[in-house]
Short mmCIF file of C-alpha atoms in Angstrom, two decimals:
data_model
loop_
_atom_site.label_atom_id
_atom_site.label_comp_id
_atom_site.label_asym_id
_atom_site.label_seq_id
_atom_site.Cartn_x
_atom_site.Cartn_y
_atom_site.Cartn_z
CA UNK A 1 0.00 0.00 0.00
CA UNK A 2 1.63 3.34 -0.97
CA UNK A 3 1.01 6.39 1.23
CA UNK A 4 -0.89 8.17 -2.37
CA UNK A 5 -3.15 5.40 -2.67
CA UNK A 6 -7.10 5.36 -2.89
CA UNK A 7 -6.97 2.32 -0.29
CA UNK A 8 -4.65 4.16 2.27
CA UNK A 9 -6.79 7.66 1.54
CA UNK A 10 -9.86 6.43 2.08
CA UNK A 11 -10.00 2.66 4.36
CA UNK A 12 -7.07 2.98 6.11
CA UNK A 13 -7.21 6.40 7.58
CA UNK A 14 -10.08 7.01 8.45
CA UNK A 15 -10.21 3.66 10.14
CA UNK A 16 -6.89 5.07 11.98
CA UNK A 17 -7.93 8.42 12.94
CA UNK A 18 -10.71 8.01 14.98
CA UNK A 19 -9.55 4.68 16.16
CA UNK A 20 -5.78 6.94 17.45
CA UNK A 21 -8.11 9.43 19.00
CA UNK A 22 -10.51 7.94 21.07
CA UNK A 23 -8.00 5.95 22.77
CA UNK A 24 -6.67 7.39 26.03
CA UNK A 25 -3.52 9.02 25.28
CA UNK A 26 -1.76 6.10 27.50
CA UNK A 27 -2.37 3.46 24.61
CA UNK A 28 -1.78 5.42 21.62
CA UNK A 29 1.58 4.23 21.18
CA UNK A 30 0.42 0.42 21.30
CA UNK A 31 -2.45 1.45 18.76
CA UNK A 32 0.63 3.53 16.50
CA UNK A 33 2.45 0.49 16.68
CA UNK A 34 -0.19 -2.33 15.56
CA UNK A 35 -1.81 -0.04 13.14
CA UNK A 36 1.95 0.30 11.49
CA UNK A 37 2.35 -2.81 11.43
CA UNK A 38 -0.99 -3.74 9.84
CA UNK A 39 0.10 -0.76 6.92
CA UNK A 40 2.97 -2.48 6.67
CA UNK A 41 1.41 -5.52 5.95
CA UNK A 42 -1.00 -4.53 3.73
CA UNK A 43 2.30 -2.95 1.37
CA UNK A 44 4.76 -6.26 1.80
CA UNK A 45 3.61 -9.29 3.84
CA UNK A 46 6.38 -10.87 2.95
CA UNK A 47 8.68 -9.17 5.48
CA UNK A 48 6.46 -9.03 8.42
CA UNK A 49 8.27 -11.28 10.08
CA UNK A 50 11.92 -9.36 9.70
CA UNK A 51 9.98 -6.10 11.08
CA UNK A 52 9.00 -8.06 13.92
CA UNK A 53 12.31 -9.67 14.61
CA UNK A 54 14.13 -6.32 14.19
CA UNK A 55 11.51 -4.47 16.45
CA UNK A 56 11.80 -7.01 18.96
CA UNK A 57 15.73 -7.11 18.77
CA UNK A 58 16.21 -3.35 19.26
CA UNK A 59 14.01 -3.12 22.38
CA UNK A 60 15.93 -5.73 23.90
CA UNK A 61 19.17 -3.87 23.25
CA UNK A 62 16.88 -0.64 24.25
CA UNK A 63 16.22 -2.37 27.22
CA UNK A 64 20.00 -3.91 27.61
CA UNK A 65 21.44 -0.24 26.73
CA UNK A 66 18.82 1.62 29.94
CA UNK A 67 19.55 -1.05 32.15
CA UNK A 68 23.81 -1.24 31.93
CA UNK A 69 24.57 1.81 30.48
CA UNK A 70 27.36 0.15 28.69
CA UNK A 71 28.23 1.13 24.68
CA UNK A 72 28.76 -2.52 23.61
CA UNK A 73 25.01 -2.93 23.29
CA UNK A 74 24.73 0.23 21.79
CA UNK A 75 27.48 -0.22 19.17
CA UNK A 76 26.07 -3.62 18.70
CA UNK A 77 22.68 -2.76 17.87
CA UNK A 78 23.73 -0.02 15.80
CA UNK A 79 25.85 -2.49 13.91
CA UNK A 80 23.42 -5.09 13.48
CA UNK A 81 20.62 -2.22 12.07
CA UNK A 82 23.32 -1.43 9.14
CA UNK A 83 24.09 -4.75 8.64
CA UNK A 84 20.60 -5.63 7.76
CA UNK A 85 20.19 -2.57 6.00
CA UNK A 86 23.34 -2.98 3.86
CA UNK A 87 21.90 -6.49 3.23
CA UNK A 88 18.77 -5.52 1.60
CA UNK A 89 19.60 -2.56 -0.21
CA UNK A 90 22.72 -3.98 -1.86
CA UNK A 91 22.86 -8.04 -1.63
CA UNK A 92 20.89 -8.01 -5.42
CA UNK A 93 23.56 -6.08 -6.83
CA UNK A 94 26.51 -8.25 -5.53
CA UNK A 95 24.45 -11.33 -6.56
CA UNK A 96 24.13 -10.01 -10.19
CA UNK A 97 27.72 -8.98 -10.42
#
């Protein structure tokens, strides 16, 4: 689903707003989350499943990171993030070369 399409325009937001809105303001992040995570469903299912992982994986070095205060988590999340970035953006073209 692109962000100029008639399906996000007219289904998806105005499911959203009013949905975001009523909440109370303590469980609009947990409604921001699942609702991006439906959109992002709806565009690629096929990678669900590496959003969740990588979600998951960075609040546990979140987590790790508030609860030691040491840089290794940090540097290790941060390397881990590019890693899997690097991977999809350029793993076609070293396959076709």
């Amino acid at each position: 689903m692109n962000f100029s399409s008639i399906n996000f325009l007219f289904l998806f937001l105005p499911i959203f707003f009013p949905v975001y809105f009523l909440i109370t303001p303590k469980c609009r992040n947990l409604i921001l989350i699942l609702f991006s995570f439906v959109f992002y469903y709806l565009g690629e299912k096929a990678f669900l499943i590496l959003l969740l992982f990588s979600c998951v994986f960075n609040y546990i070095i979140g987590k790790n990171i508030e609860k030691t205060g040491k840089k290794t988590a940090l540097i290790i999340g941060i390397m881990a993030n590019v890693l899997l970035l690097a991977a999809f953006k350029y793993l076609n073209f070293f396959i076709e070369q």
